[in-house]
C-alpha cells in the first residue's frame, strides 16, 4: 500500500504555527514581489466573494476591509518546515518520495492491513504535534489511488483527514466519488472530451477499454488507467532527479533603466543557479539570458529579448558564468526602456566529472575549488555574503519587495519567535 | 594543461616501500582515547524536528526564572507533564506558565514544553 501525505494550505499553515493570534482567521500568502495570492487557508478560501487569485493590486482593498491577513512568501521558513515533515515521515516508512514541498508518498507495504488506519492517524497526529502543521493522509494500493483517497480525506469531514481504501468495494466507492476533472493528471481538454463520451467520474474511466485510452491519451493516460485499476504503473522515485535545466527569473522591485543594476540582479541569479549546479555535481553547457519590460503597462514602450550562448567548456563556476552572462546581457540590452525582469536559464546539463576540456580551453574546473570554498562560507555566514564584485551592493534598488515577510523563525538567530510583551531597554 | 609523456613508462616509486606507519616522533598517548568534543546542540536538542528556539522579551516571567532576552528551547514532542515550564497559548497570545495540574481550562492550549533556558550572564 502507498500513502500520500500532504500539508493543508501549507504556506498559510506555516505562518499560523508562529501566530496563534491568527487562529481561525483568514490568511493568504503572496507570490514573489507580492504579485498575487499563491496560498490561502480555509478561512480565506471560504471568502468566495473575493477573487483570490487576481493580481494583488486589484484586490488589496477588499482583503484589507475583510480583515484578511497577508504575508509575503517566506520560502526559507517553508523549506525548513517542509524538511521537518519529511524527517518525521521517514520514521514511518523506509521509502519516502518527496513529491513537492508539501506532498510525499510513503511505501507502506510493510504495514499490516488492519493497522493501516491507525498508522495513518499516527502519522497525522505526530506531524501536527511536532510541527504544528495539519496534514491529510490518503492510503490505497497505488499512487494515483492514494492521491484520490487523500482528496477524499480532505473533503469528507467524517474521515478526520485520514482515508484508507483497502477493499474492492471501497475502491469502487472512491472512484465513483471522484469526478473526472479531479483525477490527477487529466487535463481540462481530456476531461471535456471524456465527458462528451459519458465518462463523468474516475470509475467510468477505469471501465474504458485500455486500447482506447492508450490511443487517445498516450502512455500517460494508460498509466493513470492502470493505477486507478489498482495496478502499480508509477514507481516511487526516491532520489530526486537531477535537473535538466535550472532557471530563475524574478521581477525587480521597481522598473530599471540602468544596465549596471540589471547586471547586478543578473549576477545574483547566476550565483543562485551556479550553486544548484555545484550542489548536484553538474555543469551547464548553455546559458540563456532574457530581459523584458512590463507588458502589463499601457504607457511604457515594450521590449523583450533573449539570447542563448554555448559555453566553450561546460562549467559551474559562478565567475565564468557571470562573465558570459554580462557579455550576453550587453548584446540584448537597449537604452531607453524601463525593464521589469531579467532571467537566467542554464541547459545542457552534464555531470561535472564528464566535462572535457579541449586543447585551447582546458577544463577550468580547478576554479571550482574557489567556488566550493565560497559555497562553504556562504552556507555558514548567509546567502551571498561572499560574492563576485559584479553583484555590488545596490541590492535594495532591484530586490523584490518583501514588505510583509514573516521572520525566518527557524533559521536566523536574530529573527526568533518572541514571547512577552514589554520591550525594556537592555 | 598537463602534458602526457608517451613512450615512457613512469617509474613506480619505492617498489619496496615497507608497509608500516610513516608517523615519526612519539605517538600521542591519547591516540586510543580520542572522543568528539561536546556538542551543545546534540545535548540540548533531543528531537530537532520538534524543537524551536524562542526569544523572551520583557521581564514579566522573572518569577519563573526567565529573564529578558533569554532563549527558550521548546520541544513540542514531549508529553505534557505536571510541574514543567510550558509555552502556552492563552487568548491567542503566547504565555509562559508552570503547569501545576493537567490543564482543564479549554482556553489554554499548549504549544510546547520548555526544556532549557539559555541565559546570558
Coordinates of C-alpha atoms in Angstrom, one line a residue:
Chain A
X1 CA 0.0 0.0 0.0
X2 CA 1.0 3.6 -0.7
X3 CA 0.2 6.7 1.4
X4 CA 0.1 10.2 0.1
X5 CA 0.6 12.7 2.9
X6 CA 0.1 16.4 2.1
X7 CA 0.0 19.5 4.3
X8 CA -3.2 21.5 4.3
X9 CA -2.7 25.0 2.9
X10 CA 1.0 24.5 3.6
X11 CA 2.4 28.1 3.3
X12 CA -0.5 29.6 5.3
X13 CA -0.3 26.9 7.9
X14 CA 3.5 27.5 8.3
X15 CA 2.7 31.2 9.1
X16 CA -0.1 30.2 11.5
X17 CA 2.2 27.9 13.6
X18 CA 4.0 31.0 14.9
X19 CA 1.0 33.3 15.0
X20 CA -1.6 31.8 17.4
X21 CA -3.4 35.1 17.3
X22 CA -4.4 34.3 13.8
X23 CA -6.2 31.1 14.7
X24 CA -9.5 30.8 12.8
X25 CA -8.7 34.0 10.8
X26 CA -8.2 34.2 7.1
X27 CA -4.5 34.1 5.9
X28 CA -3.1 34.5 2.4
X29 CA 0.4 34.2 1.2
X30 CA 1.6 36.4 -1.7
X31 CA 3.9 35.4 -4.6
X32 CA 7.4 36.8 -5.1
X33 CA 7.2 40.6 -5.4
X34 CA 3.8 40.4 -3.8
X35 CA 2.1 40.0 -7.2
X36 CA -0.7 37.7 -6.4
X37 CA -2.1 35.3 -3.8
X38 CA -0.5 31.9 -4.1
X39 CA -1.8 30.2 -1.0
X40 CA -4.9 30.7 1.3
X41 CA -6.1 28.9 4.4
X42 CA -9.6 27.5 4.5
X43 CA -10.9 30.6 6.2
X44 CA -9.6 32.7 3.3
X45 CA -10.8 30.3 0.7
X46 CA -14.3 30.5 2.3
X47 CA -14.5 34.2 1.4
X48 CA -15.7 33.3 -2.1
X49 CA -16.8 36.9 -2.8
X50 CA -13.1 37.9 -3.1
X51 CA -11.5 36.7 -6.4
X52 CA -8.4 35.4 -4.5
X53 CA -6.1 34.7 -7.4
X54 CA -6.4 38.1 -9.1
X55 CA -3.3 40.4 -9.0
X56 CA -2.9 41.8 -5.6
X57 CA -3.3 45.5 -6.6
X58 CA -6.8 44.7 -7.8
X59 CA -8.0 43.0 -4.5
X60 CA -5.8 44.6 -1.9
X61 CA -8.6 46.9 -0.6
X62 CA -11.1 44.0 -0.5
X63 CA -8.6 41.9 1.5
X64 CA -7.9 44.7 3.9
X65 CA -11.6 45.6 4.5
X66 CA -12.4 41.9 5.1
X67 CA -9.6 41.5 7.7
X68 CA -7.6 39.1 5.6
X69 CA -4.0 38.7 7.0
X70 CA -1.4 38.7 4.2
X71 CA 2.2 37.6 4.2
X72 CA 4.9 37.8 1.5
X73 CA 6.3 34.4 0.7
X74 CA 8.9 33.2 3.2
X75 CA 10.5 30.3 1.4
X76 CA 13.3 30.0 3.9
X77 CA 10.7 29.2 6.6
X78 CA 8.5 27.0 4.4
X79 CA 11.5 24.9 3.2
X80 CA 12.8 24.3 6.7
X81 CA 9.3 23.3 8.0
X82 CA 9.0 21.0 5.0
X83 CA 12.2 19.3 5.9
X84 CA 10.9 18.7 9.4
X85 CA 7.8 17.0 8.0
X86 CA 10.0 14.8 5.6
X87 CA 12.2 13.8 8.5
X88 CA 9.2 12.7 10.5
X89 CA 7.7 10.8 7.6
X90 CA 11.0 8.9 7.3
X91 CA 10.4 7.4 10.7
X92 CA 7.1 5.9 9.4
X93 CA 8.4 4.3 6.3
X94 CA 11.8 3.3 4.9
X95 CA 10.7 4.6 1.4
X96 CA 9.6 8.2 1.1
X97 CA 9.3 10.0 -2.2
X98 CA 9.3 13.8 -1.7
X99 CA 6.9 14.8 -4.4
X100 CA 6.8 18.5 -3.7
X101 CA 7.4 20.9 -0.9
X102 CA 4.2 19.8 0.8
X103 CA 3.4 16.3 -0.6
X104 CA 5.2 13.0 -0.1
X105 CA 4.4 9.4 -1.0
X106 CA 5.2 6.7 1.6
X107 CA 5.6 3.0 0.9
X108 CA 3.6 1.2 3.5
X109 CA 3.9 -2.3 2.1
X110 CA 5.4 -3.5 5.4
X111 CA 2.4 -2.3 7.5
X112 CA -0.2 -5.0 8.2
X113 CA -3.6 -4.3 6.6
X114 CA -5.5 -4.0 9.8
X115 CA -3.1 -1.4 11.1
X116 CA -3.1 1.0 8.2
X117 CA -5.9 3.2 9.6
X118 CA -4.1 3.6 12.9
X119 CA -0.8 4.1 11.1
X120 CA -2.3 6.9 9.1
X121 CA -3.7 8.6 12.2
X122 CA -0.3 8.2 13.9
X123 CA 1.4 10.0 11.0
X124 CA -1.1 12.8 11.0
X125 CA -1.0 13.3 14.8
X126 CA 2.8 13.2 15.1
X127 CA 3.3 15.8 12.4
X128 CA 0.7 18.0 14.0
X129 CA 2.2 17.6 17.4
X130 CA 5.9 18.1 16.4
X131 CA 5.5 20.9 13.8
X132 CA 2.0 22.3 14.3
X133 CA 1.2 21.6 10.7
X134 CA -2.1 19.9 9.8
X135 CA -1.8 17.1 7.2
X136 CA -4.2 14.8 5.3
X137 CA -3.4 11.1 4.6
X138 CA -4.7 9.0 1.8
X139 CA -3.8 5.3 1.7
X140 CA -4.5 2.9 -1.2
X141 CA -3.0 0.3 -3.5
X142 CA -1.3 2.7 -5.9
X143 CA 0.0 6.3 -6.0
X144 CA -2.9 7.6 -8.1
X145 CA -5.5 5.9 -5.9
X146 CA -3.7 7.3 -2.8
X147 CA -3.9 10.7 -4.4
X148 CA -7.7 10.4 -4.8
X149 CA -8.0 9.0 -1.3
X150 CA -6.1 12.0 0.0
X151 CA -8.5 14.3 -1.7
X152 CA -11.4 12.4 -0.1
X153 CA -9.8 12.6 3.3
X154 CA -9.7 16.4 2.8
X155 CA -13.3 16.8 1.6
X156 CA -15.2 14.5 3.9
X157 CA -15.0 15.8 7.5
X158 CA -16.1 12.4 8.9
X159 CA -12.8 10.8 7.9
X160 CA -10.8 13.2 10.1
X161 CA -8.1 13.7 7.4
X162 CA -7.2 10.0 7.0
X163 CA -8.7 7.9 4.3
X164 CA -7.8 4.3 3.8
X165 CA -9.1 2.5 0.7
X166 CA -8.2 -1.2 1.1
X167 CA -11.0 -3.2 -0.4
X168 CA -12.5 -3.6 -3.8
X169 CA -15.8 -2.1 -2.5
X170 CA -14.2 1.0 -1.0
X171 CA -12.1 1.4 -4.2
X172 CA -15.2 1.5 -6.3
X173 CA -16.9 4.0 -4.0
X174 CA -13.8 6.2 -4.1
X175 CA -13.6 6.1 -7.9
X176 CA -17.4 6.9 -8.2
X177 CA -16.9 9.8 -5.8
X178 CA -14.1 11.3 -7.8
X179 CA -15.2 13.4 -10.8
X180 CA -13.2 13.1 -14.0
X181 CA -12.0 16.8 -13.6
X182 CA -10.4 15.9 -10.3
X183 CA -8.4 12.9 -11.5
X184 CA -4.7 13.7 -11.0
X185 CA -3.1 14.1 -14.4
X186 CA -6.2 14.5 -16.5
X187 CA -6.2 18.0 -18.0
X188 CA -9.1 20.2 -19.0
X189 CA -9.1 19.2 -22.6
X190 CA -9.1 15.4 -21.9
X191 CA -11.8 15.9 -19.2
X192 CA -14.0 17.7 -21.6
X193 CA -13.5 15.0 -24.2
X194 CA -14.2 12.2 -21.8
X195 CA -17.4 13.9 -20.5
X196 CA -18.6 14.0 -24.1
X197 CA -18.4 10.2 -24.3
X198 CA -20.2 9.9 -20.9
X199 CA -17.2 9.4 -18.7
X200 CA -18.0 11.5 -15.7
X201 CA -16.1 10.0 -12.9
X202 CA -12.9 8.0 -12.3
X203 CA -14.9 4.8 -12.1
X204 CA -16.3 5.4 -15.6
X205 CA -12.7 6.0 -16.8
X206 CA -11.5 2.7 -15.4
X207 CA -14.2 0.9 -17.4
X208 CA -12.9 2.2 -20.7
X209 CA -11.0 -0.2 -22.9
X210 CA -7.3 0.1 -22.4
X211 CA -6.6 0.2 -26.1
X212 CA -8.8 3.3 -26.5
X213 CA -7.1 5.1 -23.6
X214 CA -3.6 4.3 -24.9
X215 CA -4.6 5.5 -28.4
X216 CA -6.3 8.7 -27.3
X217 CA -4.4 9.7 -24.2
X218 CA -0.9 8.2 -24.8
X219 CA 1.1 6.3 -22.3
X220 CA 0.4 8.9 -19.7
X221 CA -3.3 8.1 -19.8
X222 CA -2.5 4.4 -19.8
X223 CA -0.5 4.7 -16.6
X224 CA -3.4 6.6 -15.0
X225 CA -5.8 3.9 -16.1
X226 CA -3.7 1.1 -14.7
X227 CA -3.1 2.8 -11.5
X228 CA -6.8 3.6 -11.0
X229 CA -7.5 -0.1 -11.7
X230 CA -5.2 -0.9 -8.8
X231 CA -2.1 -1.9 -10.8
X232 CA 1.2 -0.2 -10.0
X233 CA 2.4 1.7 -13.0
X234 CA 4.1 4.7 -11.5
X235 CA 7.1 3.7 -9.4
X236 CA 8.3 5.5 -6.2
X237 CA 11.1 7.9 -7.0
X238 CA 13.4 8.1 -4.0
X239 CA 16.4 10.0 -5.5
X240 CA 15.4 13.5 -6.7
X241 CA 16.0 13.7 -10.4
X242 CA 18.9 15.8 -11.4
X243 CA 17.5 18.8 -13.1
X244 CA 17.8 19.1 -16.9
X245 CA 17.6 22.8 -16.8
X246 CA 17.8 25.3 -14.0
X247 CA 16.5 28.8 -14.2
X248 CA 15.4 31.8 -12.2
X249 CA 13.7 35.0 -13.1
X250 CA 12.1 37.4 -10.7
X251 CA 10.7 40.8 -11.3
X252 CA 12.6 43.8 -10.0
X253 CA 11.2 45.7 -7.0
X254 CA 10.8 48.7 -9.4
X255 CA 11.4 49.2 -13.1
X256 CA 15.1 49.6 -14.0
X257 CA 16.7 51.5 -16.8
X258 CA 20.3 51.2 -15.8
X259 CA 22.4 48.4 -17.2
X260 CA 24.6 48.3 -14.2
X261 CA 21.8 47.4 -11.9
X262 CA 20.4 44.8 -14.2
X263 CA 23.9 43.3 -14.4
X264 CA 23.8 43.1 -10.6
X265 CA 20.5 41.3 -10.4
X266 CA 21.5 39.0 -13.2
X267 CA 24.8 38.1 -11.4
X268 CA 22.8 37.4 -8.3
X269 CA 20.5 34.9 -10.2
X270 CA 23.6 33.4 -11.8
X271 CA 25.1 32.9 -8.3
X272 CA 21.9 31.1 -7.2
X273 CA 21.8 28.9 -10.3
X274 CA 25.5 28.0 -10.1
X275 CA 25.1 27.0 -6.5
X276 CA 22.4 24.5 -7.6
X277 CA 24.7 23.2 -10.3
X278 CA 27.5 22.6 -7.9
X279 CA 25.3 21.1 -5.2
X280 CA 24.2 18.4 -7.6
X281 CA 27.6 17.9 -9.1
X282 CA 26.8 19.1 -12.6
X283 CA 28.0 21.7 -15.2
X284 CA 26.0 23.6 -17.7
X285 CA 26.9 23.8 -21.4
X286 CA 24.4 26.6 -22.4
X287 CA 23.3 29.8 -20.9
X288 CA 20.2 31.8 -21.7
X289 CA 19.6 35.3 -20.6
X290 CA 16.4 37.2 -21.1
X291 CA 15.2 40.7 -20.4
X292 CA 11.8 42.1 -20.5
X293 CA 9.8 45.3 -19.9
X294 CA 6.4 45.3 -18.1
X295 CA 3.9 44.0 -20.7
X296 CA 1.0 44.9 -18.3
X297 CA 1.8 48.5 -18.6
X298 CA -0.1 50.6 -21.1
X299 CA 2.1 53.6 -21.2
X300 CA 5.6 52.0 -21.3
X301 CA 7.4 51.2 -24.5
X302 CA 7.7 47.4 -24.8
X303 CA 10.8 45.4 -25.5
X304 CA 11.8 41.8 -24.7
X305 CA 14.7 39.8 -26.0
X306 CA 16.6 36.6 -25.1
X307 CA 19.9 35.2 -26.1
X308 CA 21.4 31.8 -25.7
X309 CA 25.1 31.1 -25.8
X310 CA 27.0 27.9 -25.8
X311 CA 29.8 27.8 -23.3
X312 CA 33.1 26.7 -24.7
X313 CA 33.6 24.2 -21.8
X314 CA 30.6 23.2 -19.6
X315 CA 31.0 24.9 -16.3
X316 CA 29.5 25.5 -12.9
X317 CA 31.8 28.3 -11.9
X318 CA 29.9 31.4 -10.7
X319 CA 32.7 33.6 -12.1
X320 CA 32.8 32.2 -15.6
X321 CA 29.0 32.2 -15.8
X322 CA 28.8 35.8 -14.7
X323 CA 31.4 36.9 -17.2
X324 CA 29.5 35.2 -20.0
X325 CA 26.1 36.5 -18.8
X326 CA 27.4 40.1 -18.9
X327 CA 28.5 39.6 -22.5
X328 CA 25.1 38.3 -23.4
X329 CA 23.3 40.9 -21.5
X330 CA 25.1 43.7 -23.3
X331 CA 24.1 42.2 -26.6
X332 CA 20.3 42.4 -25.8
X333 CA 20.2 45.4 -23.6
X334 CA 18.8 48.6 -25.3
X335 CA 18.8 52.0 -23.7
X336 CA 15.6 53.9 -23.1
X337 CA 13.3 51.1 -21.8
X338 CA 12.0 50.5 -18.3
X339 CA 12.9 46.9 -17.6
X340 CA 10.8 44.7 -15.2
X341 CA 12.6 41.4 -15.2
X342 CA 15.9 39.7 -16.1
X343 CA 16.1 35.9 -16.1
X344 CA 18.7 33.2 -16.3
X345 CA 18.4 29.7 -17.6
X346 CA 21.1 27.1 -17.9
X347 CA 20.7 24.0 -20.0
X348 CA 22.7 21.1 -21.5
X349 CA 23.5 19.9 -18.0
X350 CA 26.2 17.3 -17.8
X351 CA 27.8 15.6 -14.8
X352 CA 30.8 17.5 -13.5
X353 CA 33.2 14.6 -13.9
X354 CA 32.4 14.1 -17.6
X355 CA 33.3 17.5 -18.7
X356 CA 36.1 17.6 -21.2
X357 CA 38.3 20.5 -21.9
X358 CA 39.9 21.0 -25.3
X359 CA 43.4 21.8 -26.5
X360 CA 42.7 25.6 -26.4
X361 CA 40.3 25.6 -23.5
X362 CA 41.3 23.2 -20.8
X363 CA 38.7 22.1 -18.3
X364 CA 38.7 25.1 -16.0
X365 CA 37.0 23.3 -13.1
X366 CA 40.1 23.7 -11.0
X367 CA 38.4 27.1 -10.4
X368 CA 35.7 25.1 -8.6
X369 CA 37.9 24.8 -5.6
X370 CA 37.4 28.5 -5.2
X371 CA 33.6 28.2 -5.9
X372 CA 33.3 25.4 -3.3
X373 CA 35.1 27.5 -0.7
X374 CA 32.7 30.3 -1.4
X375 CA 29.8 27.9 -1.1
X376 CA 31.0 26.8 2.3
X377 CA 31.5 30.3 3.6
X378 CA 28.0 31.3 2.4
X379 CA 26.4 28.3 4.0
X380 CA 28.0 29.4 7.2
X381 CA 27.6 33.2 7.1
X382 CA 24.5 33.6 5.0
X383 CA 23.4 33.9 1.4
X384 CA 25.7 35.8 -1.0
X385 CA 28.0 37.1 1.9
X386 CA 31.0 36.2 -0.2
X387 CA 30.3 37.0 -3.9
X388 CA 31.5 38.3 -7.1
X389 CA 32.1 42.0 -7.2
X390 CA 29.6 42.3 -10.1
X391 CA 26.9 41.7 -7.5
X392 CA 27.7 45.0 -6.0
X393 CA 25.9 46.5 -3.0
X394 CA 22.9 48.1 -4.6
X395 CA 20.6 45.1 -4.0
X396 CA 18.0 47.4 -2.3
X397 CA 17.5 49.1 -5.7
X398 CA 16.4 46.0 -7.6
X399 CA 15.5 43.4 -4.9
X400 CA 12.0 42.1 -4.7
X401 CA 9.6 43.9 -2.4
X402 CA 9.0 41.6 0.5
X403 CA 7.2 44.0 2.8
X404 CA 5.0 41.6 4.7
X405 CA 7.5 38.8 5.1
X406 CA 7.4 37.0 8.4
X407 CA 10.6 36.4 10.4
X408 CA 12.7 33.4 9.5
X409 CA 11.9 31.9 12.9
X410 CA 13.8 28.6 12.4
X411 CA 17.0 29.6 10.6
X412 CA 18.0 33.1 11.9
X413 CA 19.1 33.6 15.5
X414 CA 18.1 37.2 15.4
X415 CA 14.6 36.5 13.9
X416 CA 13.4 34.1 16.5
X417 CA 9.8 33.8 17.6
X418 CA 9.3 36.0 20.7
X419 CA 7.2 35.7 23.8
X420 CA 6.5 38.5 26.2
X421 CA 5.1 41.9 25.5
X422 CA 7.1 44.7 27.0
X423 CA 10.4 45.6 25.4
X424 CA 12.6 47.3 28.1
X425 CA 15.8 48.9 27.1
X426 CA 18.7 46.5 27.8
Chain B
X1 CA 47.2 21.5 -19.1
X2 CA 49.4 18.6 -18.2
X3 CA 51.4 17.1 -20.9
X4 CA 51.4 13.3 -21.1
X5 CA 54.7 11.8 -22.0
X6 CA 54.3 9.0 -24.5
X7 CA 56.6 6.1 -24.8
X8 CA 58.0 6.3 -21.3
X9 CA 56.9 4.1 -18.6
X10 CA 56.6 6.1 -15.4
X11 CA 58.7 4.6 -12.7
X12 CA 56.7 3.3 -9.8
X13 CA 58.1 5.0 -6.8
X14 CA 59.6 3.0 -3.9
X15 CA 58.9 -0.5 -5.1
X16 CA 59.9 -2.0 -1.8
X17 CA 58.2 0.6 0.5
X18 CA 57.7 -1.0 3.9
X19 CA 54.1 -1.2 4.9
X20 CA 54.5 0.5 8.3
X21 CA 53.2 3.7 9.6
X22 CA 55.2 6.7 8.4
X23 CA 54.5 8.5 11.6
X24 CA 57.6 9.8 13.3
X25 CA 58.1 11.1 16.8
X26 CA 56.3 9.9 19.8
X27 CA 52.7 8.8 19.2
X28 CA 50.2 10.7 21.2
X29 CA 49.3 8.8 24.4
X30 CA 45.7 9.9 23.7
X31 CA 45.5 8.0 20.4
X32 CA 43.0 5.4 21.6
X33 CA 41.2 7.7 23.9
X34 CA 40.0 10.4 21.4
X35 CA 36.4 11.4 21.7
X36 CA 34.5 14.1 19.8
X37 CA 34.2 17.4 21.7
X38 CA 31.0 18.1 23.4
X39 CA 28.3 19.4 21.1
X40 CA 25.8 21.6 22.9
X41 CA 23.1 21.3 20.2
X42 CA 23.3 17.5 20.4
X43 CA 23.0 17.6 24.2
X44 CA 20.2 20.1 24.4
X45 CA 18.1 19.3 21.4
X46 CA 16.8 15.7 21.6
X47 CA 14.2 15.9 18.8
X48 CA 15.3 18.5 16.3
X49 CA 12.2 18.1 14.1
X50 CA 10.0 19.2 17.1
X51 CA 12.3 21.7 18.7
X52 CA 12.1 25.5 18.3
X53 CA 14.1 28.3 19.8
X54 CA 12.1 31.2 21.2
X55 CA 13.3 34.6 22.5
X56 CA 11.9 36.2 25.6
X57 CA 11.1 39.9 25.5
X58 CA 10.5 41.6 28.8
X59 CA 10.8 40.8 32.5
X60 CA 7.3 39.6 33.3
X61 CA 8.5 36.0 33.7
X62 CA 11.2 36.6 36.3
X63 CA 9.2 34.6 38.8
X64 CA 9.8 31.6 36.5
X65 CA 13.5 32.4 36.4
X66 CA 13.2 33.6 32.8
X67 CA 14.8 37.0 32.1
X68 CA 14.6 39.5 29.2
X69 CA 16.4 38.2 26.1
X70 CA 16.7 34.6 27.3
X71 CA 16.3 32.0 24.7
X72 CA 14.0 29.1 25.4
X73 CA 14.4 25.7 23.9
X74 CA 11.0 24.3 23.3
X75 CA 10.3 20.7 22.4
X76 CA 6.8 20.0 21.1
X77 CA 7.2 16.3 21.1
X78 CA 7.2 15.8 24.8
X79 CA 4.1 14.7 26.6
X80 CA 2.6 17.4 28.9
X81 CA 3.7 16.8 32.4
X82 CA 2.9 18.5 35.7
X83 CA 5.3 20.9 37.1
X84 CA 7.1 21.7 33.9
X85 CA 7.6 25.0 32.2
X86 CA 5.1 25.3 29.3
X87 CA 4.8 27.7 26.4
X88 CA 1.1 28.0 26.3
X89 CA -1.4 30.0 24.2
X90 CA -4.0 32.0 26.2
X91 CA -6.4 34.1 24.2
X92 CA -4.3 33.8 21.1
X93 CA -1.1 35.1 22.9
X94 CA 2.0 33.2 23.9
X95 CA 2.4 32.9 27.6
X96 CA 4.9 31.1 29.9
X97 CA 3.4 29.1 32.7
X98 CA 4.5 26.5 35.2
X99 CA 1.9 23.8 34.9
X100 CA 0.6 22.8 38.3
X101 CA -2.2 20.5 37.2
X102 CA -3.4 19.0 33.9
X103 CA -5.0 21.8 32.1
X104 CA -8.7 21.6 32.3
X105 CA -9.3 25.1 31.2
X106 CA -10.1 24.9 27.5
X107 CA -9.0 28.5 26.9
X108 CA -5.4 27.3 27.5
X109 CA -3.7 25.3 24.8
X110 CA -0.2 24.1 24.9
X111 CA 2.4 24.9 22.3
X112 CA 5.3 23.0 23.7
X113 CA 7.5 22.2 26.7
X114 CA 10.4 24.4 27.7
X115 CA 13.4 22.1 28.2
X116 CA 16.2 24.6 28.7
X117 CA 16.6 28.3 29.3
X118 CA 19.6 29.9 27.7
X119 CA 20.6 32.9 29.8
X120 CA 23.4 35.3 29.0
X121 CA 25.1 36.5 32.2

